Short mmCIF file of C-alpha atoms and ligand atoms in Angstrom, two decimals:
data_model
loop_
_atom_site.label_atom_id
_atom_site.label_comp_id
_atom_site.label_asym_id
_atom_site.label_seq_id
_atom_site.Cartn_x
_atom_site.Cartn_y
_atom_site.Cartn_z
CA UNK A 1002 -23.51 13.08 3.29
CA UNK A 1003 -23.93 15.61 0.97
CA UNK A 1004 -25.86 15.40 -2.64
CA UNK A 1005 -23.51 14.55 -5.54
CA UNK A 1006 -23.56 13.98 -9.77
CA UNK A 1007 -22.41 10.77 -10.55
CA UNK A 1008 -20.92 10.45 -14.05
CA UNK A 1009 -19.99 6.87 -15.79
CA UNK A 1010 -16.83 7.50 -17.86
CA UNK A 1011 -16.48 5.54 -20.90
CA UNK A 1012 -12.46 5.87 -21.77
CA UNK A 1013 -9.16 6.65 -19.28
CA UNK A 1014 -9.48 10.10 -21.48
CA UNK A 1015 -13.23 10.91 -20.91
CA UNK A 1016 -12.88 10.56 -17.13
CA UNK A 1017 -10.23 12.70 -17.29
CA UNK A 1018 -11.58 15.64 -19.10
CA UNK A 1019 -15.18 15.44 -17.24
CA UNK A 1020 -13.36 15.33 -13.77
CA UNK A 1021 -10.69 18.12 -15.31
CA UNK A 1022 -13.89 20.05 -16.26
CA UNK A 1023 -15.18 20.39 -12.34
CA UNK A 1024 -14.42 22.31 -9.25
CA UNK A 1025 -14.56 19.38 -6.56
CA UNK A 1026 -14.81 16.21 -8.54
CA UNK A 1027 -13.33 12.63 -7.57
CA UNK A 1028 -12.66 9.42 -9.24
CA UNK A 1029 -14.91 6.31 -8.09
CA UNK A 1030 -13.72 2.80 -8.41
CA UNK A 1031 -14.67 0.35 -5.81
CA UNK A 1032 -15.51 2.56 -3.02
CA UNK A 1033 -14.88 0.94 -0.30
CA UNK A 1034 -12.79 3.84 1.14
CA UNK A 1035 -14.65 6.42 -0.43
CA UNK A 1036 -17.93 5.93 0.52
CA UNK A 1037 -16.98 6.05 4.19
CA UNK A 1038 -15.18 9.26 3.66
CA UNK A 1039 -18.67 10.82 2.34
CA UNK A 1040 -20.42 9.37 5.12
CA UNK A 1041 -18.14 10.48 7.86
CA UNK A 1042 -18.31 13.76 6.28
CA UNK A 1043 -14.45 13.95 5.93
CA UNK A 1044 -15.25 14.72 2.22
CA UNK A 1045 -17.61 16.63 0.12
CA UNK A 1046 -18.01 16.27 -4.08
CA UNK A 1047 -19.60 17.80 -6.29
CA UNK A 1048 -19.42 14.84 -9.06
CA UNK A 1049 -18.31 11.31 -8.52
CA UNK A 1050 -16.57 10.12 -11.96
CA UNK A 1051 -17.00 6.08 -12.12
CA UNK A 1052 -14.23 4.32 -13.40
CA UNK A 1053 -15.29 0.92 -12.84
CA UNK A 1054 -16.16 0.73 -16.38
CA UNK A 1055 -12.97 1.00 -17.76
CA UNK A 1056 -12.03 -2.58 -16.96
CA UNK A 1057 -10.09 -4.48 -19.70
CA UNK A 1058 -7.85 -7.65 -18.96
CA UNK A 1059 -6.67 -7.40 -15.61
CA UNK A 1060 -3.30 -9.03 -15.94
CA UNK A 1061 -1.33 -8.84 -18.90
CA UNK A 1062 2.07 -10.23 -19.81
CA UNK A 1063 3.90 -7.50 -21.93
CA UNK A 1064 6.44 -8.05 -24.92
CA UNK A 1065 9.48 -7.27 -22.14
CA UNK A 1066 9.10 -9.65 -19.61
CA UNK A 1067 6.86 -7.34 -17.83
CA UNK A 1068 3.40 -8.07 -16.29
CA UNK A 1069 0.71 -4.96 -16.52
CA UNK A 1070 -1.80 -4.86 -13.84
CA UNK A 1071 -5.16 -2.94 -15.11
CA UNK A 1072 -5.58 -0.91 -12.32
CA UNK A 1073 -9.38 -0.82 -12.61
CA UNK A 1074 -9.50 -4.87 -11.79
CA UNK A 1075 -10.26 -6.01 -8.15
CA UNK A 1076 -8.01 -7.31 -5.83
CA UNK A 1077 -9.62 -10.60 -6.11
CA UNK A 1078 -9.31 -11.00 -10.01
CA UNK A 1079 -5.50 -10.03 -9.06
CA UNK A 1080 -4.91 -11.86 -6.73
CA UNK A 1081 -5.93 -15.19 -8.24
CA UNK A 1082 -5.02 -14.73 -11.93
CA UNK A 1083 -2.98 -17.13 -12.66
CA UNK A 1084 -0.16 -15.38 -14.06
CA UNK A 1085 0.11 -13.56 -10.49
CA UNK A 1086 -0.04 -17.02 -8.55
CA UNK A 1087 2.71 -17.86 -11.06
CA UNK A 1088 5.18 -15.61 -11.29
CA UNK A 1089 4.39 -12.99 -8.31
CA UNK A 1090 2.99 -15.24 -5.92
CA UNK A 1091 4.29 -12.27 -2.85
CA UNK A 1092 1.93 -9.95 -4.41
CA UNK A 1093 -0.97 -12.66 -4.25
CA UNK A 1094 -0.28 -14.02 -0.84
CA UNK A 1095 -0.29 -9.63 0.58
CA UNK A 1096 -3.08 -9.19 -1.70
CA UNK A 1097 -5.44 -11.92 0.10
CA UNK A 1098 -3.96 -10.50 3.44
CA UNK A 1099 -5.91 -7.58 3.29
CA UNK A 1100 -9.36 -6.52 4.01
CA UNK A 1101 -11.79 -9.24 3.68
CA UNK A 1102 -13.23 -11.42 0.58
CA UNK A 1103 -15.62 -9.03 0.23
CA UNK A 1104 -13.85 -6.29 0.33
CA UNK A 1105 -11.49 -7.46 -2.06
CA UNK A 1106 -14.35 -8.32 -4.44
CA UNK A 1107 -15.09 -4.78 -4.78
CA UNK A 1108 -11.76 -3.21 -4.28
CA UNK A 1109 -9.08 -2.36 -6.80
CA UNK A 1110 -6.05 -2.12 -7.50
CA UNK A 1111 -5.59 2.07 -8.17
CA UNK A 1112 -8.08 2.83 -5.40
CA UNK A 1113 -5.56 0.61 -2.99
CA UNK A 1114 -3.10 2.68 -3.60
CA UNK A 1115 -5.17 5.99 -2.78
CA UNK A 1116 -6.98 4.54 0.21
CA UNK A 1117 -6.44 6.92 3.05
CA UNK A 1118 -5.09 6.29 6.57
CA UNK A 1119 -6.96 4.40 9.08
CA UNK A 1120 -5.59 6.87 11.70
CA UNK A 1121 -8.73 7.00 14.37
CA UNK A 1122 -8.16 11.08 14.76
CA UNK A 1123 -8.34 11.40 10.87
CA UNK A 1124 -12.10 9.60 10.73
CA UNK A 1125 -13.35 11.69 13.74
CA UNK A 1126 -14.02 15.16 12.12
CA UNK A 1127 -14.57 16.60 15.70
CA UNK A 1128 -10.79 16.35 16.45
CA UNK A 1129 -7.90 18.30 15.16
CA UNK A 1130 -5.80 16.63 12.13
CA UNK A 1131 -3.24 18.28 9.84
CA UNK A 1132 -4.10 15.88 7.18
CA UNK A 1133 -7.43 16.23 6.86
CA UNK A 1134 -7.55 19.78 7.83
CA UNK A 1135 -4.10 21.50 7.45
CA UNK A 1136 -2.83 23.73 10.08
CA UNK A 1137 -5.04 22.17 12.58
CA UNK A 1138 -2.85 20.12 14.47
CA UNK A 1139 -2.00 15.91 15.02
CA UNK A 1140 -4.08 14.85 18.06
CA UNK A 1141 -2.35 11.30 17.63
CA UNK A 1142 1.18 12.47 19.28
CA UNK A 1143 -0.09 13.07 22.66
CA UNK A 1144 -3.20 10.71 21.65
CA UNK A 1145 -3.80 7.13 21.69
CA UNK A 1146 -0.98 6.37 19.25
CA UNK A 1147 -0.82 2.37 19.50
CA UNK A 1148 -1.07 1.96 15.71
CA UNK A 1149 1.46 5.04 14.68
CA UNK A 1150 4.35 5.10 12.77
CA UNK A 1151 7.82 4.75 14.37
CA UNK A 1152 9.70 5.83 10.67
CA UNK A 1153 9.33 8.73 9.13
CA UNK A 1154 7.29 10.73 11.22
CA UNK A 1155 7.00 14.41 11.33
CA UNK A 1156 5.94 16.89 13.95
CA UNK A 1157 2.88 17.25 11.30
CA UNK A 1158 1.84 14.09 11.62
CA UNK A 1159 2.52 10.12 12.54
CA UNK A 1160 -0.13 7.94 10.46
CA UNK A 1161 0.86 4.93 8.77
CA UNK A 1162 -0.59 4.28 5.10
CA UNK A 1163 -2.42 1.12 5.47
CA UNK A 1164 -2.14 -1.05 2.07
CA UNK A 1165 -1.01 -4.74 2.42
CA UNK A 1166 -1.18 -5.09 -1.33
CA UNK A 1167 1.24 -1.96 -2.04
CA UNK A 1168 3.94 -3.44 0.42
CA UNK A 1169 4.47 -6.53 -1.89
CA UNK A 1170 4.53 -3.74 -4.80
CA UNK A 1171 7.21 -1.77 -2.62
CA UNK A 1172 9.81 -4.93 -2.78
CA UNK A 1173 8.96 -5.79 -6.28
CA UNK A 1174 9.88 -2.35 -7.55
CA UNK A 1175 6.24 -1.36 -9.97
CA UNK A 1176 5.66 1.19 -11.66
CA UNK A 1177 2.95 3.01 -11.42
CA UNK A 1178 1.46 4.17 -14.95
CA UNK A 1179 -0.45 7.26 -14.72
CA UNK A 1180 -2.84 9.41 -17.57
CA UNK A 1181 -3.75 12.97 -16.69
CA UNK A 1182 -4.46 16.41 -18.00
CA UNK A 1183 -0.54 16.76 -19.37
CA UNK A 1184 -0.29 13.44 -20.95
CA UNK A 1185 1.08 10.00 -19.49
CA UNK A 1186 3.90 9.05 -17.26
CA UNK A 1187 5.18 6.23 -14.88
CA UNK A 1188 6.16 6.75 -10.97
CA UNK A 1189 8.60 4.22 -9.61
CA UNK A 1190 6.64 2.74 -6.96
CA UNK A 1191 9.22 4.07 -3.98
CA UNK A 1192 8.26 8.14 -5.11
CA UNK A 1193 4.78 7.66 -5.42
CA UNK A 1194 3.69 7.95 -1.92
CA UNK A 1195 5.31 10.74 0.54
CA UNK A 1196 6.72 11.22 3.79
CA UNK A 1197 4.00 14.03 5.90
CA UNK A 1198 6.80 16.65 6.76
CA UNK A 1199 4.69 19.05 6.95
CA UNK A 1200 2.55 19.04 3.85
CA UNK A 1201 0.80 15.22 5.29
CA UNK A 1202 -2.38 16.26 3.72
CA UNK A 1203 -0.68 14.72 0.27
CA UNK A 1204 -0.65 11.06 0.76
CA UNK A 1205 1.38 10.54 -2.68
CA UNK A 1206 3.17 12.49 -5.57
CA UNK A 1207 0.05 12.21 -7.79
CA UNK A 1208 -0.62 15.33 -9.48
CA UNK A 1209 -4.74 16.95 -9.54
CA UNK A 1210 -6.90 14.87 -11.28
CA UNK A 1211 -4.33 12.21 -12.60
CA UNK A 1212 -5.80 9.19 -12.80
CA UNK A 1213 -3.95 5.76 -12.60
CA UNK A 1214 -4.31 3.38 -15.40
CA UNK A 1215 -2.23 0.73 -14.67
CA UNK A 1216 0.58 -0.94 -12.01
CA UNK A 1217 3.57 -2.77 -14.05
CA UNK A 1218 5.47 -5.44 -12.63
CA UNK A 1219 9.30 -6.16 -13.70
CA UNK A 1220 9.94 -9.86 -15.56
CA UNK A 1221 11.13 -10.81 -11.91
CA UNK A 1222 9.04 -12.46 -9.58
CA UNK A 1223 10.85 -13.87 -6.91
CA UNK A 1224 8.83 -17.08 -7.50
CA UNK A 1225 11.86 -19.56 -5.40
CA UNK A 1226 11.98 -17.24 -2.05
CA UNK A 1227 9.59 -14.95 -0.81
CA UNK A 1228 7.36 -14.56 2.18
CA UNK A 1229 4.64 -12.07 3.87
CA UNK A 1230 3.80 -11.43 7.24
CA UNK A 1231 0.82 -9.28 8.43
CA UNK A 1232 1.01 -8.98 12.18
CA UNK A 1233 -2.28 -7.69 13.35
CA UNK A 1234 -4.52 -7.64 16.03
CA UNK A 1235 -7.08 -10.15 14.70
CA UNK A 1236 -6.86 -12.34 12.09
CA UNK A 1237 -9.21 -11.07 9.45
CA UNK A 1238 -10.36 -7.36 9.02
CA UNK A 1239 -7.65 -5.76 10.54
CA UNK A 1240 -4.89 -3.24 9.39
CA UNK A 1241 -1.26 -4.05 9.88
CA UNK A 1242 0.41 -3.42 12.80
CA UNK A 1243 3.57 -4.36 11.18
CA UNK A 1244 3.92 -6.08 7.91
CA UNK A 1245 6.99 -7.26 5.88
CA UNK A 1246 7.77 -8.30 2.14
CA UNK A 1247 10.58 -10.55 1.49
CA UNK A 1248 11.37 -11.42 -2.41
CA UNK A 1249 14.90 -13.28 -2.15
CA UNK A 1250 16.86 -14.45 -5.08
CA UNK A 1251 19.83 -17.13 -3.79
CA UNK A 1252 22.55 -19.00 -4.94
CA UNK A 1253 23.37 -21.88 -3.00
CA UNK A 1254 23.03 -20.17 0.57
CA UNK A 1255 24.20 -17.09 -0.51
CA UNK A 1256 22.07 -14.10 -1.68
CA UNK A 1257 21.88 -12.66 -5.18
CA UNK A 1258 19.17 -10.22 -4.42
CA UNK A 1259 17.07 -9.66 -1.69
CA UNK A 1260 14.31 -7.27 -1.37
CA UNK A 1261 12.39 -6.12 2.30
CA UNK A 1262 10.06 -3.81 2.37
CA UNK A 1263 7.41 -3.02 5.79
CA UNK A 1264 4.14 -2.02 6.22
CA UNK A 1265 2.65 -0.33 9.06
CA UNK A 1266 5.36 1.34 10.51
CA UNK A 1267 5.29 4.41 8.42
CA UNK A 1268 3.61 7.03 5.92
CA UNK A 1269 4.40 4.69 2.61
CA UNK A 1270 6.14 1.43 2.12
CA UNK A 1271 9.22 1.65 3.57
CA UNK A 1272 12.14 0.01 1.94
CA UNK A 1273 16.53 0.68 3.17
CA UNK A 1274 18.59 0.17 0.60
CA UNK A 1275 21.55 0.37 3.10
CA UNK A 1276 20.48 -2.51 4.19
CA UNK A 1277 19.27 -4.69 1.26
CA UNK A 1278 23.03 -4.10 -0.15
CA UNK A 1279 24.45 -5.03 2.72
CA UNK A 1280 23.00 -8.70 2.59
CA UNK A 1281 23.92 -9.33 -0.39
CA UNK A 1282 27.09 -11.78 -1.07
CA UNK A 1283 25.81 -12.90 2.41
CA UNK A 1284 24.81 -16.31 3.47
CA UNK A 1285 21.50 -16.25 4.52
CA UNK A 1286 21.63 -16.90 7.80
CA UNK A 1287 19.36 -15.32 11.11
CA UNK A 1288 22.54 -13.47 12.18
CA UNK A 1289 22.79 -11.32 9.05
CA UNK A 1290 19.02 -11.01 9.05
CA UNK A 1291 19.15 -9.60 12.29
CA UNK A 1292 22.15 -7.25 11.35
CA UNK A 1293 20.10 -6.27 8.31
CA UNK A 1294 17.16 -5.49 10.94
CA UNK A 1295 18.89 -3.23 13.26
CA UNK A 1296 19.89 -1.24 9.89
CA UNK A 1297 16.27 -1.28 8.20
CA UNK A 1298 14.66 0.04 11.74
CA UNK A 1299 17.39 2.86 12.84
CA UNK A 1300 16.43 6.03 14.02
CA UNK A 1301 12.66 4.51 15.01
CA UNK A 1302 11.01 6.90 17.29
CA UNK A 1303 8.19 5.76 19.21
CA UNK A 1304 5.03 7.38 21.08
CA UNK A 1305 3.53 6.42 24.58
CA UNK A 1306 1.63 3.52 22.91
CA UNK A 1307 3.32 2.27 20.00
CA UNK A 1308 6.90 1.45 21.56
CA UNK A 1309 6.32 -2.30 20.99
CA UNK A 1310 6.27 -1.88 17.03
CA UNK A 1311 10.35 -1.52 17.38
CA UNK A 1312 10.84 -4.65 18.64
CA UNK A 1313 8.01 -6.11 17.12
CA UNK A 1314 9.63 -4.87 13.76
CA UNK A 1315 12.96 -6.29 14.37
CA UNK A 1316 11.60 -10.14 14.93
CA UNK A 1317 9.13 -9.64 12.44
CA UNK A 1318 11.82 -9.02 9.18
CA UNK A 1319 14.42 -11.99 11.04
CA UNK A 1320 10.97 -14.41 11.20
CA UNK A 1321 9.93 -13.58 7.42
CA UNK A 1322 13.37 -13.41 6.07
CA UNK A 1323 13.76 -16.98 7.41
CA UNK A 1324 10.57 -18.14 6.05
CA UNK A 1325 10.68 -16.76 2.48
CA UNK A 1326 13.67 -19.44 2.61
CA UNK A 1327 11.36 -22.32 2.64
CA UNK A 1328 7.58 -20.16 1.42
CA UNK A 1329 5.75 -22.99 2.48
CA UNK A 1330 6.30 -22.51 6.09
CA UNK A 1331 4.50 -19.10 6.28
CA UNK A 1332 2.57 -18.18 9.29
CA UNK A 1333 -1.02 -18.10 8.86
CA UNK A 1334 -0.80 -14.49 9.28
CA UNK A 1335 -0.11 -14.75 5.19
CA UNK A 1336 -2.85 -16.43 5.02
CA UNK A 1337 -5.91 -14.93 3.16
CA UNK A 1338 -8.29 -13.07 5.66
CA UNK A 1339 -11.30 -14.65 5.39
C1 FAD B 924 -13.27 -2.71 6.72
C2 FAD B 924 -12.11 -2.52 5.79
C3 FAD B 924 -10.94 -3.23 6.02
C4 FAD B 924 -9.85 -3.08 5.16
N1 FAD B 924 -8.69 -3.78 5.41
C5 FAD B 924 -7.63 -3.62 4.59
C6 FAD B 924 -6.41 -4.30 4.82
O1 FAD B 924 -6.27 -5.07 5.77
N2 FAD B 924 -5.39 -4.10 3.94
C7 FAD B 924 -5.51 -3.27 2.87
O2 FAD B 924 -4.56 -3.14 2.10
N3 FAD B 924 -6.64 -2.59 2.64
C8 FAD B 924 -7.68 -2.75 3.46
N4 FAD B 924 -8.84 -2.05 3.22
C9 FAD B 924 -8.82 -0.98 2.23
C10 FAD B 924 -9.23 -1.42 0.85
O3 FAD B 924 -8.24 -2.27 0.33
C11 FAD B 924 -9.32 -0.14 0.06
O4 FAD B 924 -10.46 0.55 0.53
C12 FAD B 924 -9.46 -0.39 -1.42
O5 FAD B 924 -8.31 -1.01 -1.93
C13 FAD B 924 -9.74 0.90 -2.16
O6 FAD B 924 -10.06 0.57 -3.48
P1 FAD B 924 -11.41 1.10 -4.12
O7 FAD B 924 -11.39 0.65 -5.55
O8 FAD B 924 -12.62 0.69 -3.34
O9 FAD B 924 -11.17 2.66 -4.01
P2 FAD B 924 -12.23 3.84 -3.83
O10 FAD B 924 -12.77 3.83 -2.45
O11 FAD B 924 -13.19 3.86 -4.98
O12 FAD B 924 -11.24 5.08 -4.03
C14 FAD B 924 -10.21 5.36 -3.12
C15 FAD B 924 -9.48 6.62 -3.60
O13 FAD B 924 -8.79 6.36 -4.81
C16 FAD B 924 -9.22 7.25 -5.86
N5 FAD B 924 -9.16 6.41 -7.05
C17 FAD B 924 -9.69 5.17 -7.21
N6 FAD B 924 -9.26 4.63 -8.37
C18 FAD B 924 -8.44 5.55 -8.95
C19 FAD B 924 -7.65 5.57 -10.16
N7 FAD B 924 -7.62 4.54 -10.99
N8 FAD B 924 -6.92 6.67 -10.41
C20 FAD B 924 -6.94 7.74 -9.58
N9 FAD B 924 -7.66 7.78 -8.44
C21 FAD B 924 -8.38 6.69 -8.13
C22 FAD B 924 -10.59 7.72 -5.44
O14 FAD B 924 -10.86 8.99 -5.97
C23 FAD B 924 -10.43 7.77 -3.92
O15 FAD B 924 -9.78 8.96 -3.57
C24 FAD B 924 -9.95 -2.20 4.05
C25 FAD B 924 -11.14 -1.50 3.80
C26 FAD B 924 -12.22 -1.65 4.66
C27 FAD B 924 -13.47 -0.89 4.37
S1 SF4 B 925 -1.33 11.25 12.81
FE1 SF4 B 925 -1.76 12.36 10.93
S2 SF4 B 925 -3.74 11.55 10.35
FE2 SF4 B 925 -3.52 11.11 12.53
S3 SF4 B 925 -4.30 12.91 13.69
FE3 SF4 B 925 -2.15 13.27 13.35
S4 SF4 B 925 -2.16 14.49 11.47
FE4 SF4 B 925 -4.11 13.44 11.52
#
């Protein structure tokens, strides 16, 4: 690990111009993905710019309907604010999916976003990686490839971005509010992370040295029907091997709106919209689930090890989709991890 400068930024602006002001400088908030990345030596700074600091309230309801998440909070405070429990209770229940208490104690919410793959090949600096060192080839294709994406891929690279918590965001279209050296602006939550083509060494559309201030939430919450499902090797500590958000708005049996995004199967969130339209003016029933399935997993391409996450990603949407019809009957895989 090598020796760094650690600055404590007192504004959203000051962190901005003192990290804006360096060669090799990166934003601190939690650390919990960071600090292993310095260990591993997958990553060198210069200056570490803490943004812990800048905490204010972490959920607030805004004049629109709309619900701003300070993106400096943890996960936990998140997670169990009561105006999350309320009205997003999806994002809670894939919030306390993830990680461990812990981890979620230290974690936030813009460091989720920018954690970093948990692709083995990535952490081992002895092996080749395009992502963390471009041009140098993906040793997962011909590799141990159990937990690689089957969506997406390219011949660059076939990791899966690992958030629980940004699924949930996926299928309740945030924003993502972002200050940097040219000003403000917001990302839709769908362009903020990329596809790797073959550039897989940018995880997301953020641009140098922006730093995120804040996730916003439309007014709806999909409080009646919703459901996540983390399918994983063991219960608690343990990355997705397929996950799936369901927020469902019905009328009667038939569907008003229905929203399904998965996790684990691919370089971001990954949402169809093919698919979502054609479910709704549809009864809800296993049948159109299933159709809905087929259409959300086309064109999956699987590796020597990971051929089970096609299947396993067609029963996993049908089994959530039927259980954000009655939430309370979620699997203990949406259970918090202890
Ligand atoms: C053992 C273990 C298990 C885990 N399991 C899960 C899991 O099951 N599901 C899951 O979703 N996650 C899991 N995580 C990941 C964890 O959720 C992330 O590490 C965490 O959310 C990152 O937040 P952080 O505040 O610690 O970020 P940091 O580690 O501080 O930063 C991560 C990256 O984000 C950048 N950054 C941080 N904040 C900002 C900001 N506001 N603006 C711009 N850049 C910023 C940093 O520069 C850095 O590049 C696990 C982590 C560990 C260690
Ligand atoms: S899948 Fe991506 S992250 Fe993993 S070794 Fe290949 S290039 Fe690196």
């Amino acid at each position: 690990m090598n020796d760094f400068n650690f600055y404590q930024s007192k504004a959203p602006v000051d962190a901005i111009q003192e990290i804006s002001s360096l060669e090799n400088a990166k934003y601190i908030a939690g650390g919990t993905n960071l600090i292993d990345l310095l260990k591993y030596n997958l990553l060198t700074v210069e200056e570490l710019v803490d943004v812990n600091h800048l905490k204010s309230e972490s959920v607030k309801e805004l004049e629109n309907g709309a619900v701003l998440l300070d993106a400096f909070s943890t996960n936990a405070d998140t997670a169990y604010h009561p105006i999350i429990e309320d009205r997003y209770p999806l994002l809670s229940k894939a919030i306390l999916a993830g990680a461990s208490a812990q981890i979620r104690n230290m974690a936030t919410n813009g460091g989720n976003l920018l954690q970093r793959t948990r692709c083995y090949y990535f952490y081992d600096a002895n092996t080749p990686c395009n992502k963390r060192e471009p041009g140098s080839g993906c040793s997962a294709i011909n590799g141990y490839n159990r937990n690689m994406a089957i969506l997406g891929t390219s011949e660059s690279c076939i990791a899966v971005f690992p958030s629980d918590m940004c699924i949930a965001l996926s299928a309740l279209n945030a924003t993502v509010n972002v200050s940097g050296p040219d000003g403000e602006r917001k990302i839709d939550f769908t362009d903020f992370h990329r596809l790797p083509g073959d550039r897989p060494h940018l995880d997301n559309n953020l641009q140098p040295n922006e730093l995120i201030t804040g996730i916003e939430l439309p007014e709806k919450g999909f409080v009646s029907n919703y459901s996540y499902l983390k399918l994983r090797d063991r219960n608690s500590y343990a990355f997705a091997l397929v996950s799936v958000a369901t927020a469902m708005d019905l009328e009667d049996d038939l569907i008003k709106d229905i929203r399904i995004a998965l996790g684990g199967v691919a370089h971001k969130p990954w949402r169809v919209k093919a698919a979502e339209d054609f479910l709704i003016g549809k009864t809800a029933t296993r049948d159109n689930f299933a159709a809905a399935a087929e259409m959300i997993i086309e064109g999956a391409t699987s590796y020597e090890f990971n051929s089970f996450k096609i299947e396993l990603a067609k029963r996993a949407i049908i089994r959530n989709c039927l259980m954000a019809l009655h939430p309370e009957t979620q699997l203990p895989g949406a259970q918090p991890s202890a």
